[in-house]
Amino acid sequence: MSKGITSRQEDYSKWYNDIVVKADLAENSGVRGSMVIKPYGYAIWEKMKEQLDKMFKETGHQNAYFPLFIPKSYFTKEASHVDGFAKECAVVTHYRLKTNQKGEIVVDENAKLEEELIVRPTSETIIWSTYKKWIHSYRDLPILINQWANVVRWEMRTRLFLRTSEFLWQEGHTAHATAEEAIAETKQMLDIYAEFAEKWMAMPVIKGSKSESERFAGALDTLSIEAMMQDGKALQAGTSHFLGQNFAKAFEVKFTSKEGNEEYVWASSWGVSTRLMGALIMAHSDDKGLVLPPKLAPIQVVIVPIYKNEDQLETIRIKVKEITEKLKTKDISFKFDDRTTQRPGFKFAEWELKGVPIRLAIGPRDIENGTIELARRDTSEKKIYNIEGIENIIKDLLHEIQDNIFKKALKFRKENTFKADTYDEFKKIIEKGGFVLAHWDGTAETEEKIQQETKATIRNIPFDSPEEEGKCIVTGKPSKRRALFAKAY
RNA sequence: CGGGGCGUAGCGCAGCCCGGUUAGCGCAUCUGCUUUGGGAGCAGAGGGUCGCAGGUUCGAAUCCUGCCGCCCCGACCA
């Protein structure tokens, strides 16, 4: 492992990339724009998945699995949906290879598919074509299904975790008898995402609804949570869409209501992806490497032995065993790093790079005194504690760290969120980086003008943005609420 | 798709302009000894179709032609 990572100040994107690669989270693969998620990175994703999955199930959802391939005809049924995704679809056209006269492996032109298959960029169409078969009566509703899957969007420019051609995600697809119910579901799932972001990722988010031009292709309303990264840019961390009856109409999904009327089904869909990994990294990490919130850290405590010979290591091993037994009773995950091939200093640096919240170091000195050195990743603070009762101290400290990094992120967001009442003010803030709350006349033209001139977009219109009389910073037309603007990932 | 750049050891690069005999450096790897409370030191070793294909030449990493791949900027974008 090479020393050091680029500092945030020097080159923020390089810093991000260094962390991903050097903390062993992921790397680029031989396929353009597609990444390999390495075991340590995948372990973090698994922690996220586990918690989200639990939250989905607690709210009555079930998991299912739908095909990777979508027949082109399904895909093209909902017009705005096609418009939104057509330019980034991978398409399967053949099903066989052959060897030509030169001995090369080539596509067998005789094995052309009658109908091309789209590799799913999202599954609304395949799922709604299936729901048609499942839904006939109001008694069949609601359907509350989630799927954990991979999807492909052929992006022009990719970055590890933040935007890759293939990514992992979950997509919820629900069907309801009424608009109210579907809207309530849409909101509920956004709340779940926000709770997960704040309580688990320790990342404060702003809930709101998207402007029309940022809406999901085929949705009537898109809600999002937006988080601020350390460079002041916004990252969309999750979306929940109210799809109205668009997909039901496109796929002819009707049900007979209690009153005996034939009606179209109402829908929602919602998703978060491996992009959350990128958010997690950029929300908390520092120039020494990753900083993980204890609740998502695959290893919460790492123990590094310090010794001069095999005898000393053996003594330490026995002591460590006592400690780890106690950690187990407190449900604390740990790793005893007894590799003899690396020296302590190397291990310290490595585990800091990997963001382990707490490090214990124990050597002959400690054995003699019944003590242990404890270092916090979030503050870099080091303290000597008695081994007796250390498990309680660690348990409390893990909560404190979780809390501390959330507060730190919240403070940073507050310090970098501003109100602007003139376009000049607005431009200055955007230039520097940060969130801007400003009045906007509600038109796509103004939104586009702002984006063209400043590269900032409307992230969302925050739910907690109070009603107030204002004037659009560009056109001066009246506005009732401030929208959240920022440059975004 | 437009503009720019790059392909030489696992990674990062020098050499190319001005052709010349064993193709070099740093990191990593391996071996040995000494080390181990903040990324060890010394000594030695291994590792290369110089992106691919042609051409020019006594001789090509170096010059010429074609091709392929990748990266950056722009355009595009849940």
Coordinates of C-alpha atoms (C1' of nucleotides) in Angstrom, one line a residue:
Chain A
M1 CA 0.0 0.0 0.0
S2 CA 1.4 3.3 -1.0
K3 CA 1.6 6.2 1.5
G4 CA -0.8 9.0 1.9
I5 CA -3.7 10.2 -0.1
T6 CA -4.3 13.5 -1.9
S7 CA -5.7 16.2 0.4
R8 CA -9.2 17.5 -0.1
Q9 CA -7.8 21.0 -0.5
E10 CA -5.3 20.0 -3.2
D11 CA -7.7 18.1 -5.4
Y12 CA -11.1 17.1 -4.1
S13 CA -11.9 14.5 -6.8
K14 CA -8.5 13.0 -6.5
W15 CA -9.0 12.7 -2.8
Y16 CA -12.3 10.9 -3.3
N17 CA -10.8 8.5 -5.8
D18 CA -7.8 7.8 -3.5
I19 CA -10.0 6.9 -0.7
V20 CA -12.1 4.5 -2.7
V21 CA -9.1 2.8 -4.1
K22 CA -6.7 2.9 -1.1
A23 CA -9.3 2.0 1.5
D24 CA -9.9 -1.0 -0.7
L25 CA -13.6 -0.3 -1.4
A26 CA -13.7 -0.6 -5.2
E27 CA -11.6 -0.4 -8.4
N28 CA -12.2 0.1 -12.0
S29 CA -12.7 -3.0 -14.1
G30 CA -11.8 -4.0 -17.6
V31 CA -15.3 -2.9 -18.6
R32 CA -15.5 0.8 -19.2
G33 CA -17.5 2.5 -16.5
S34 CA -18.1 -0.6 -14.5
M35 CA -16.4 -1.2 -11.2
V36 CA -15.4 -4.1 -9.0
I37 CA -16.7 -3.7 -5.5
K38 CA -14.0 -5.2 -3.3
P39 CA -14.8 -7.2 -0.1
Y40 CA -14.4 -4.3 2.3
G41 CA -16.5 -2.0 0.2
Y42 CA -19.1 -4.7 -0.3
A43 CA -19.2 -5.3 3.5
I44 CA -20.3 -1.7 4.0
W45 CA -22.9 -2.0 1.2
E46 CA -24.2 -5.2 2.9
K47 CA -24.6 -3.3 6.2
M48 CA -26.6 -0.7 4.4
K49 CA -28.7 -3.3 2.6
E50 CA -29.4 -5.2 5.8
Q51 CA -30.8 -2.1 7.6
L52 CA -32.8 -0.8 4.6
D53 CA -34.2 -4.2 4.0
K54 CA -35.3 -4.4 7.6
M55 CA -37.0 -1.0 7.4
F56 CA -38.8 -2.0 4.2
K57 CA -40.1 -5.2 5.8
E58 CA -41.2 -3.4 8.9
T59 CA -43.4 -1.3 6.7
G60 CA -45.0 -4.3 5.0
H61 CA -42.9 -4.7 1.9
Q62 CA -41.7 -8.0 0.4
N63 CA -38.8 -8.8 -1.8
A64 CA -39.1 -10.3 -5.2
Y65 CA -37.1 -10.6 -8.4
F66 CA -37.8 -9.6 -11.9
P67 CA -35.8 -10.2 -15.1
L68 CA -32.7 -8.4 -16.1
F69 CA -33.9 -8.2 -19.7
I70 CA -36.8 -6.1 -20.9
P71 CA -38.4 -6.7 -24.3
K72 CA -38.1 -3.5 -26.3
S73 CA -41.9 -3.4 -26.8
Y74 CA -42.5 -3.2 -23.0
F75 CA -40.0 -0.6 -22.6
T76 CA -41.4 1.7 -25.2
K77 CA -45.0 1.7 -23.9
E78 CA -44.7 4.7 -21.6
A79 CA -43.6 7.6 -23.7
S80 CA -41.9 9.9 -21.3
H81 CA -40.1 6.9 -19.7
V82 CA -38.5 6.0 -23.0
D83 CA -37.6 9.6 -23.6
G84 CA -35.8 9.6 -20.3
F85 CA -33.8 6.5 -20.7
A86 CA -33.5 5.8 -24.4
K87 CA -30.1 7.4 -24.7
E88 CA -28.4 5.3 -22.1
C89 CA -29.7 1.7 -22.7
A90 CA -27.6 -1.3 -23.3
V91 CA -29.4 -3.5 -25.9
V92 CA -29.0 -7.2 -26.5
T93 CA -29.4 -8.1 -30.2
H94 CA -27.9 -11.6 -30.6
Y95 CA -27.8 -14.8 -28.6
R96 CA -24.9 -16.7 -30.0
L97 CA -21.2 -16.5 -31.0
K98 CA -19.4 -18.5 -33.6
T99 CA -15.9 -19.1 -34.9
N100 CA -15.2 -17.6 -38.3
Q101 CA -12.7 -18.8 -41.0
K102 CA -9.8 -16.9 -39.3
G103 CA -10.5 -18.8 -36.1
E104 CA -11.9 -15.6 -34.4
I105 CA -14.9 -15.6 -32.1
V106 CA -17.5 -13.4 -33.7
V107 CA -21.2 -12.6 -33.3
D108 CA -23.3 -15.1 -35.2
E109 CA -25.4 -12.9 -37.5
N110 CA -27.9 -15.7 -37.9
A111 CA -28.6 -15.6 -34.2
K112 CA -30.3 -12.2 -34.3
L113 CA -33.1 -11.8 -31.8
E114 CA -36.5 -11.1 -33.4
E115 CA -37.1 -8.5 -30.7
E116 CA -34.2 -6.8 -29.0
L117 CA -33.9 -7.0 -25.2
I118 CA -33.1 -3.9 -23.1
V119 CA -30.8 -4.5 -20.1
R120 CA -33.0 -2.9 -17.4
P121 CA -32.0 0.7 -16.5
T122 CA -35.0 0.5 -14.0
S123 CA -37.8 -2.0 -13.8
E124 CA -41.1 -0.2 -14.0
T125 CA -42.0 -1.6 -17.4
I126 CA -41.3 -5.2 -16.7
I127 CA -42.9 -5.0 -13.3
W128 CA -46.0 -3.3 -14.5
S129 CA -46.4 -5.8 -17.4
T130 CA -46.4 -8.4 -14.6
Y131 CA -48.7 -6.6 -12.3
K132 CA -51.3 -6.6 -15.1
K133 CA -51.6 -10.4 -14.5
W134 CA -51.7 -10.0 -10.7
I135 CA -54.2 -7.3 -10.2
H136 CA -57.9 -7.6 -11.0
S137 CA -59.8 -6.6 -7.9
Y138 CA -59.4 -4.1 -5.1
R139 CA -58.8 -7.2 -3.0
D140 CA -55.5 -7.7 -4.8
L141 CA -54.2 -4.3 -3.6
P142 CA -52.0 -2.9 -2.4
I143 CA -48.9 -4.7 -3.8
L144 CA -45.8 -3.7 -1.9
I145 CA -42.8 -5.1 -3.5
N146 CA -39.1 -4.3 -3.4
Q147 CA -36.3 -5.8 -5.5
W148 CA -32.5 -5.8 -4.9
A149 CA -30.9 -5.8 -8.3
N150 CA -28.3 -4.5 -10.6
V151 CA -29.2 -2.0 -13.4
V152 CA -27.4 -0.6 -16.3
R153 CA -27.4 3.0 -17.5
W154 CA -24.8 3.7 -20.3
E155 CA -23.4 6.8 -18.8
M156 CA -21.0 8.9 -20.8
R157 CA -18.9 9.8 -17.8
T158 CA -18.5 7.6 -14.8
R159 CA -17.0 7.8 -11.3
L160 CA -16.5 5.0 -8.8
F161 CA -19.8 4.6 -6.8
L162 CA -21.2 8.0 -7.8
R163 CA -22.0 7.1 -11.4
T164 CA -21.2 3.7 -12.9
S165 CA -22.7 2.0 -16.0
E166 CA -23.8 -0.9 -13.9
F167 CA -24.8 -0.3 -10.3
L168 CA -26.5 -2.1 -7.5
W169 CA -29.7 -0.8 -6.0
Q170 CA -33.1 -1.5 -4.6
E171 CA -36.2 -0.5 -6.3
G172 CA -39.6 -0.5 -4.7
H173 CA -42.7 -0.8 -6.9
T174 CA -46.0 -0.5 -5.3
A175 CA -49.6 -0.6 -6.6
H176 CA -52.5 1.0 -4.9
A177 CA -56.3 1.5 -5.2
T178 CA -56.2 5.3 -4.6
A179 CA -54.0 8.2 -5.4
E180 CA -54.0 9.2 -1.7
E181 CA -52.6 5.8 -0.8
A182 CA -49.9 5.9 -3.4
I183 CA -48.9 9.4 -2.4
A184 CA -48.7 8.4 1.3
E185 CA -46.5 5.5 0.3
T186 CA -44.2 7.8 -1.7
K187 CA -43.9 10.0 1.3
Q188 CA -43.4 7.2 3.7
M189 CA -40.5 5.8 1.7
L190 CA -38.8 9.1 1.5
D191 CA -39.1 9.3 5.3
I192 CA -37.5 5.9 5.6
Y193 CA -34.6 7.0 3.3
A194 CA -34.1 10.2 5.4
E195 CA -34.1 8.2 8.6
F196 CA -31.6 5.8 7.2
A197 CA -29.4 8.6 5.9
E198 CA -29.4 10.5 9.2
K199 CA -29.5 7.8 11.8
W200 CA -27.3 5.2 10.1
M201 CA -25.1 7.1 7.7
A202 CA -24.9 10.0 10.1
M203 CA -25.6 12.2 7.1
P204 CA -28.1 15.1 7.4
V205 CA -30.5 15.4 4.4
I206 CA -33.0 17.8 3.0
K207 CA -36.3 16.3 2.0
G208 CA -38.3 18.0 -0.8
S209 CA -39.9 17.6 -4.1
K210 CA -38.2 17.9 -7.5
S211 CA -39.0 20.6 -10.0
E212 CA -40.8 19.3 -13.1
S213 CA -37.7 19.2 -15.3
E214 CA -35.8 17.1 -12.7
R215 CA -38.6 14.6 -12.3
F216 CA -38.2 10.9 -12.9
A217 CA -39.2 9.9 -16.5
G218 CA -42.8 8.9 -16.1
A219 CA -43.6 10.3 -12.7
L220 CA -46.1 12.9 -11.6
D221 CA -44.0 13.9 -8.6
T222 CA -40.5 13.0 -7.5
L223 CA -39.4 13.5 -3.9
S224 CA -35.7 13.4 -3.0
I225 CA -33.3 13.6 -0.1
E226 CA -30.3 15.8 -0.8
A227 CA -27.1 15.8 1.2
M228 CA -24.2 18.2 1.2
M229 CA -20.7 16.9 0.4
Q230 CA -17.6 18.4 1.8
D231 CA -16.9 20.4 -1.3
G232 CA -20.3 22.1 -0.9
K233 CA -21.9 20.2 -3.8
A234 CA -25.2 18.3 -3.4
L235 CA -25.7 14.7 -3.8
Q236 CA -29.1 13.1 -4.4
A237 CA -29.2 10.3 -1.9
G238 CA -32.5 8.8 -2.6
T239 CA -35.7 9.3 -4.6
S240 CA -39.3 8.3 -4.2
H241 CA -41.7 8.8 -7.1
F242 CA -45.5 9.1 -7.3
L243 CA -46.2 7.6 -10.7
G244 CA -49.9 8.4 -10.8
Q245 CA -51.7 6.1 -13.3
N246 CA -49.1 6.5 -16.0
F247 CA -47.8 2.9 -15.9
A248 CA -51.1 1.4 -15.2
K249 CA -52.5 3.1 -18.3
A250 CA -49.4 2.1 -20.4
F251 CA -49.8 -1.5 -19.4
E252 CA -53.6 -1.7 -19.0
V253 CA -53.5 -2.5 -15.3
K254 CA -57.1 -2.1 -14.1
F255 CA -59.0 -3.3 -11.1
T256 CA -62.6 -3.5 -10.1
S257 CA -63.3 -1.3 -7.1
K258 CA -65.5 -2.0 -4.1
E259 CA -68.2 0.0 -5.9
G260 CA -67.8 -2.2 -9.0
N261 CA -66.1 0.4 -11.2
E262 CA -63.2 -0.4 -13.4
E263 CA -60.3 1.8 -12.5
Y264 CA -56.6 2.2 -13.2
V265 CA -54.1 1.3 -10.5
W266 CA -52.0 4.0 -8.8
A267 CA -48.3 3.5 -8.4
S268 CA -45.1 4.5 -6.6
S269 CA -41.5 3.6 -7.1
W270 CA -38.5 4.4 -5.0
G271 CA -34.8 3.6 -4.9
V272 CA -31.4 4.0 -3.5
S273 CA -28.2 2.7 -5.0
T274 CA -24.5 2.0 -4.4
R275 CA -24.2 5.8 -4.9
L276 CA -24.9 6.0 -1.1
M277 CA -21.4 4.6 -0.7
G278 CA -20.1 7.7 -2.5
A279 CA -22.2 9.9 -0.2
L280 CA -21.0 8.1 2.9
I281 CA -17.4 8.6 1.8
M282 CA -17.7 12.3 0.9
A283 CA -19.8 13.2 3.9
H284 CA -17.4 12.3 6.7
S285 CA -13.9 11.3 5.5
D286 CA -10.8 13.3 6.0
D287 CA -7.3 13.6 4.6
K288 CA -6.2 10.4 6.5
G289 CA -8.9 8.4 4.8
L290 CA -12.3 7.0 5.3
V291 CA -14.4 7.8 8.4
L292 CA -17.2 5.4 9.0
P293 CA -20.2 5.8 11.2
P294 CA -20.1 3.0 13.8
K295 CA -23.5 1.7 12.7
L296 CA -22.3 0.9 9.2
A297 CA -18.7 0.0 10.0
P298 CA -18.0 -3.7 9.1
I299 CA -15.3 -3.5 11.9
Q300 CA -16.1 -1.2 14.8
V301 CA -13.0 -1.9 16.8
V302 CA -9.6 -3.0 15.7
I303 CA -7.0 -4.2 18.1
V304 CA -3.3 -3.9 17.3
P305 CA -0.8 -5.8 19.4
I306 CA 2.6 -4.3 20.1
Y307 CA 5.3 -6.8 20.8
K308 CA 9.0 -7.5 20.5
N309 CA 8.9 -11.3 20.5
E310 CA 6.6 -14.3 20.2
D311 CA 6.3 -14.6 24.0
Q312 CA 5.0 -11.1 24.3
L313 CA 2.6 -11.7 21.5
E314 CA 1.3 -14.8 23.2
T315 CA 0.7 -12.9 26.5
I316 CA -1.1 -10.2 24.5
R317 CA -3.2 -12.8 22.7
I318 CA -4.5 -14.1 26.0
K319 CA -5.4 -10.7 27.2
V320 CA -7.1 -9.7 23.9
K321 CA -9.2 -12.9 24.0
E322 CA -10.6 -11.7 27.4
I323 CA -11.4 -8.3 25.8
T324 CA -13.0 -9.7 22.7
E325 CA -15.2 -12.1 24.6
K326 CA -16.7 -9.0 26.4
L327 CA -17.1 -7.2 23.1
K328 CA -19.1 -10.1 21.8
T329 CA -21.5 -9.8 24.7
K330 CA -22.1 -6.1 23.8
D331 CA -22.6 -6.9 20.1
I332 CA -19.5 -5.0 19.0
S333 CA -17.7 -6.1 15.9
F334 CA -14.0 -6.3 16.1
K335 CA -10.8 -7.5 14.5
F336 CA -7.6 -8.5 16.2
D337 CA -4.9 -7.6 13.7
D338 CA -2.2 -10.1 14.7
R339 CA -0.5 -10.1 11.3
T340 CA 3.2 -10.6 12.0
T341 CA 4.0 -9.4 8.5
Q342 CA 3.2 -5.7 9.2
R343 CA 4.5 -3.4 11.9
P344 CA 2.2 -1.4 14.3
G345 CA 2.7 2.0 12.6
F346 CA 1.7 0.5 9.3
K347 CA -1.4 -1.1 10.8
F348 CA -2.4 2.2 12.5
A349 CA -2.2 4.0 9.2
E350 CA -4.0 1.3 7.4
W351 CA -7.0 1.1 9.7
E352 CA -7.3 4.8 9.8
L353 CA -7.4 4.7 6.0
K354 CA -10.2 2.2 6.3
G355 CA -12.2 4.3 8.7
V356 CA -12.5 1.9 11.6
P357 CA -14.1 4.0 14.4
I358 CA -12.1 2.7 17.4
R359 CA -8.6 1.4 17.6
L360 CA -7.1 -0.3 20.6
A361 CA -3.4 -0.8 21.0
I362 CA -2.0 -3.1 23.6
G363 CA 1.7 -3.8 24.4
P364 CA 3.9 -5.0 27.2
R365 CA 3.6 -1.7 29.0
D366 CA -0.2 -2.1 29.1
I367 CA -0.1 -5.8 30.2
E368 CA 2.0 -4.7 33.1
N369 CA -0.4 -1.8 34.1
G370 CA -3.7 -3.5 33.1
T371 CA -4.3 -0.7 30.6
I372 CA -5.0 -0.3 26.9
E373 CA -4.7 2.6 24.5
L374 CA -7.8 3.7 22.7
A375 CA -7.8 6.0 19.7
R376 CA -11.0 7.5 18.1
R377 CA -11.0 7.8 14.3
D378 CA -13.3 10.8 14.2
T379 CA -11.3 13.1 16.5
S380 CA -7.9 11.4 16.4
E381 CA -8.0 11.5 20.2
K382 CA -5.9 9.0 22.1
K383 CA -6.4 7.9 25.7
I384 CA -5.2 5.2 28.1
Y385 CA -8.0 3.2 29.8
N386 CA -8.1 0.4 32.3
I387 CA -8.9 -2.8 30.6
E388 CA -11.4 -3.6 33.2
G389 CA -14.8 -2.3 31.9
I390 CA -13.4 -1.2 28.6
E391 CA -16.3 -2.8 26.8
N392 CA -18.7 -0.4 28.4
I393 CA -16.6 2.6 27.5
I394 CA -16.4 1.3 23.9
K395 CA -20.1 0.8 23.7
D396 CA -20.8 4.4 24.8
L397 CA -18.1 5.8 22.7
L398 CA -19.5 4.1 19.5
H399 CA -22.7 6.0 20.1
E400 CA -20.9 9.2 20.8
I401 CA -18.9 8.8 17.6
Q402 CA -22.1 8.2 15.6
D403 CA -23.6 11.3 17.1
N404 CA -20.5 13.4 16.7
I405 CA -20.0 12.8 13.0
F406 CA -23.6 13.5 12.3
K407 CA -23.4 16.8 14.2
K408 CA -20.2 17.7 12.4
A409 CA -21.9 17.1 9.0
L410 CA -24.9 19.1 10.1
K411 CA -22.8 22.0 11.3
F412 CA -20.9 22.0 8.0
R413 CA -24.2 22.1 6.1
K414 CA -25.5 24.9 8.1
E415 CA -22.3 26.9 7.7
N416 CA -22.5 26.4 3.9
T417 CA -26.2 27.1 3.4
F418 CA -27.3 30.6 2.5
K419 CA -30.3 32.6 1.4
A420 CA -29.9 34.7 -1.7
D421 CA -32.3 37.5 -2.7
T422 CA -30.5 38.8 -5.8
Y423 CA -29.0 36.9 -8.7
D424 CA -25.6 38.5 -8.1
E425 CA -25.6 37.2 -4.5
F426 CA -26.7 33.8 -5.8
K427 CA -23.8 33.6 -8.3
K428 CA -21.2 34.5 -5.7
I429 CA -22.3 31.8 -3.3
I430 CA -22.6 29.1 -6.0
E431 CA -19.1 30.1 -7.2
K432 CA -17.8 29.4 -3.7
G433 CA -19.8 26.2 -3.2
G434 CA -22.7 25.5 -1.0
F435 CA -26.5 25.4 -0.9
V436 CA -28.6 28.4 -1.8
L437 CA -32.2 29.0 -0.9
A438 CA -33.7 31.4 -3.4
H439 CA -37.0 32.4 -4.9
W440 CA -37.8 31.0 -8.3
D441 CA -40.7 31.8 -10.6
G442 CA -41.5 28.1 -11.1
T443 CA -40.7 28.0 -14.8
A444 CA -38.4 25.5 -16.6
E445 CA -36.9 28.4 -18.6
T446 CA -35.6 30.2 -15.6
E447 CA -34.3 27.0 -14.1
E448 CA -32.4 26.3 -17.3
K449 CA -31.1 29.8 -17.6
I450 CA -29.7 29.5 -14.1
Q451 CA -28.1 26.1 -14.8
Q452 CA -26.6 27.5 -18.0
E453 CA -25.1 30.5 -16.3
T454 CA -24.0 29.0 -13.0
K455 CA -24.1 25.2 -13.3
A456 CA -26.4 25.1 -10.3
T457 CA -29.6 23.2 -10.5
I458 CA -32.7 23.0 -8.3
R459 CA -32.0 20.1 -6.0
N460 CA -35.5 20.2 -4.6
I461 CA -38.1 22.4 -3.1
P462 CA -37.7 21.6 0.6
F463 CA -40.8 20.5 2.5
D464 CA -39.8 22.7 5.5
S465 CA -39.3 25.8 3.3
P466 CA -41.8 28.2 4.9
E467 CA -44.3 30.1 2.8
E468 CA -43.2 33.6 2.2
E469 CA -43.8 36.4 -0.3
G470 CA -40.7 36.7 -2.6
K471 CA -39.6 37.5 -6.0
C472 CA -37.7 35.3 -8.4
I473 CA -34.0 36.2 -8.4
V474 CA -33.9 36.1 -12.2
T475 CA -37.2 37.4 -13.5
G476 CA -38.6 39.2 -10.4
K477 CA -41.9 37.3 -10.8
P478 CA -43.7 36.4 -7.6
S479 CA -42.7 33.3 -5.7
K480 CA -44.2 31.8 -2.5
R481 CA -41.4 29.4 -1.5
R482 CA -37.6 29.2 -1.7
A483 CA -36.1 26.4 -3.7
L484 CA -32.8 24.7 -2.9
F485 CA -30.1 25.3 -5.4
A486 CA -26.6 23.8 -5.7
K487 CA -24.1 22.3 -8.0
A488 CA -24.7 18.6 -7.9
Y489 CA -23.0 15.2 -8.4
Chain B
rC1 C1' -20.3 13.2 -31.2
rG2 C1' -16.5 17.8 -31.0
rG3 C1' -11.4 19.4 -28.7
rG4 C1' -6.9 17.7 -26.2
rG5 C1' -3.7 13.9 -24.3
rC6 C1' -1.7 9.1 -23.3
rG7 C1' -0.4 3.7 -24.3
rU8 C1' 7.2 1.3 -22.0
rA9 C1' 7.5 -4.3 -15.4
rG10 C1' 1.8 -5.1 -10.9
rC11 C1' 1.3 0.6 -10.2
rG12 C1' 3.3 5.5 -11.4
rC13 C1' 6.7 7.4 -14.9
rA14 C1' 11.7 8.7 -17.8
rG15 C1' 13.8 7.5 -22.5
rC16 C1' 11.3 9.1 -28.3
rC17 C1' 12.5 15.5 -30.7
rC18 C1' 18.3 14.0 -32.6
rG19 C1' 17.5 5.6 -34.5
rG20 C1' 23.0 2.4 -32.2
rU21 C1' 24.6 -3.0 -29.1
rU22 C1' 22.7 -5.3 -21.6
rA23 C1' 15.6 -0.4 -22.0
rG24 C1' 16.0 2.7 -17.0
rC25 C1' 13.9 5.0 -12.3
rG26 C1' 10.5 5.2 -8.0
rC27 C1' 6.9 2.3 -5.4
rA28 C1' 5.3 -2.7 -4.9
rU29 C1' 7.0 -8.1 -4.9
rC30 C1' 10.6 -12.1 -3.2
rU31 C1' 15.1 -13.7 0.0
rG32 C1' 18.4 -12.8 4.3
rC33 C1' 19.8 -10.1 8.6
rU34 C1' 18.6 -6.3 12.1
rU35 C1' 14.0 -4.1 13.7
rU36 C1' 8.6 -3.7 15.9
rG37 C1' 4.5 2.2 21.2
rG38 C1' 2.9 6.0 14.3
rG39 C1' 3.5 4.0 7.3
rA40 C1' 11.4 0.4 9.2
rG41 C1' 16.9 0.0 7.6
rC42 C1' 20.6 -2.4 4.9
rA43 C1' 22.2 -6.1 1.3
rG44 C1' 20.7 -9.0 -2.7
rA45 C1' 17.1 -11.0 -6.4
rG46 C1' 13.0 -11.7 -9.8
rG47 C1' 9.8 -9.4 -13.2
rG48 C1' 9.3 -6.3 -20.2
rU49 C1' 5.5 -9.3 -27.1
rC50 C1' 8.1 -0.9 -25.3
rG51 C1' -0.7 -1.2 -27.4
rC52 C1' -1.3 -4.0 -32.4
rA53 C1' -0.1 -4.5 -37.7
rG54 C1' 2.7 -3.0 -41.7
rG55 C1' 6.7 0.1 -43.7
rU56 C1' 11.7 2.8 -43.9
rU57 C1' 16.8 1.2 -42.3
rC58 C1' 22.7 -2.6 -41.6
rG59 C1' 19.8 -1.5 -37.0
rA60 C1' 13.3 0.9 -34.5
rA61 C1' 10.6 2.0 -27.8
rU62 C1' 12.6 6.1 -31.0
rC63 C1' 11.0 7.8 -37.9
rC64 C1' 6.4 6.9 -41.3
rU65 C1' 1.3 4.8 -42.3
rG66 C1' -3.0 2.4 -40.6
rC67 C1' -5.7 0.3 -36.6
rC68 C1' -7.0 -0.6 -31.4
rG69 C1' -7.6 0.9 -26.4
rC70 C1' -7.7 4.4 -22.4
rC71 C1' -8.0 9.2 -19.9
rC72 C1' -9.3 14.5 -19.6
rC73 C1' -12.4 18.8 -21.2
rG74 C1' -17.1 19.8 -23.5
rA75 C1' -21.9 17.9 -25.0
rC76 C1' -25.2 14.3 -22.4
rC77 C1' -27.1 12.5 -17.6
rA78 C1' -30.8 9.5 -12.2

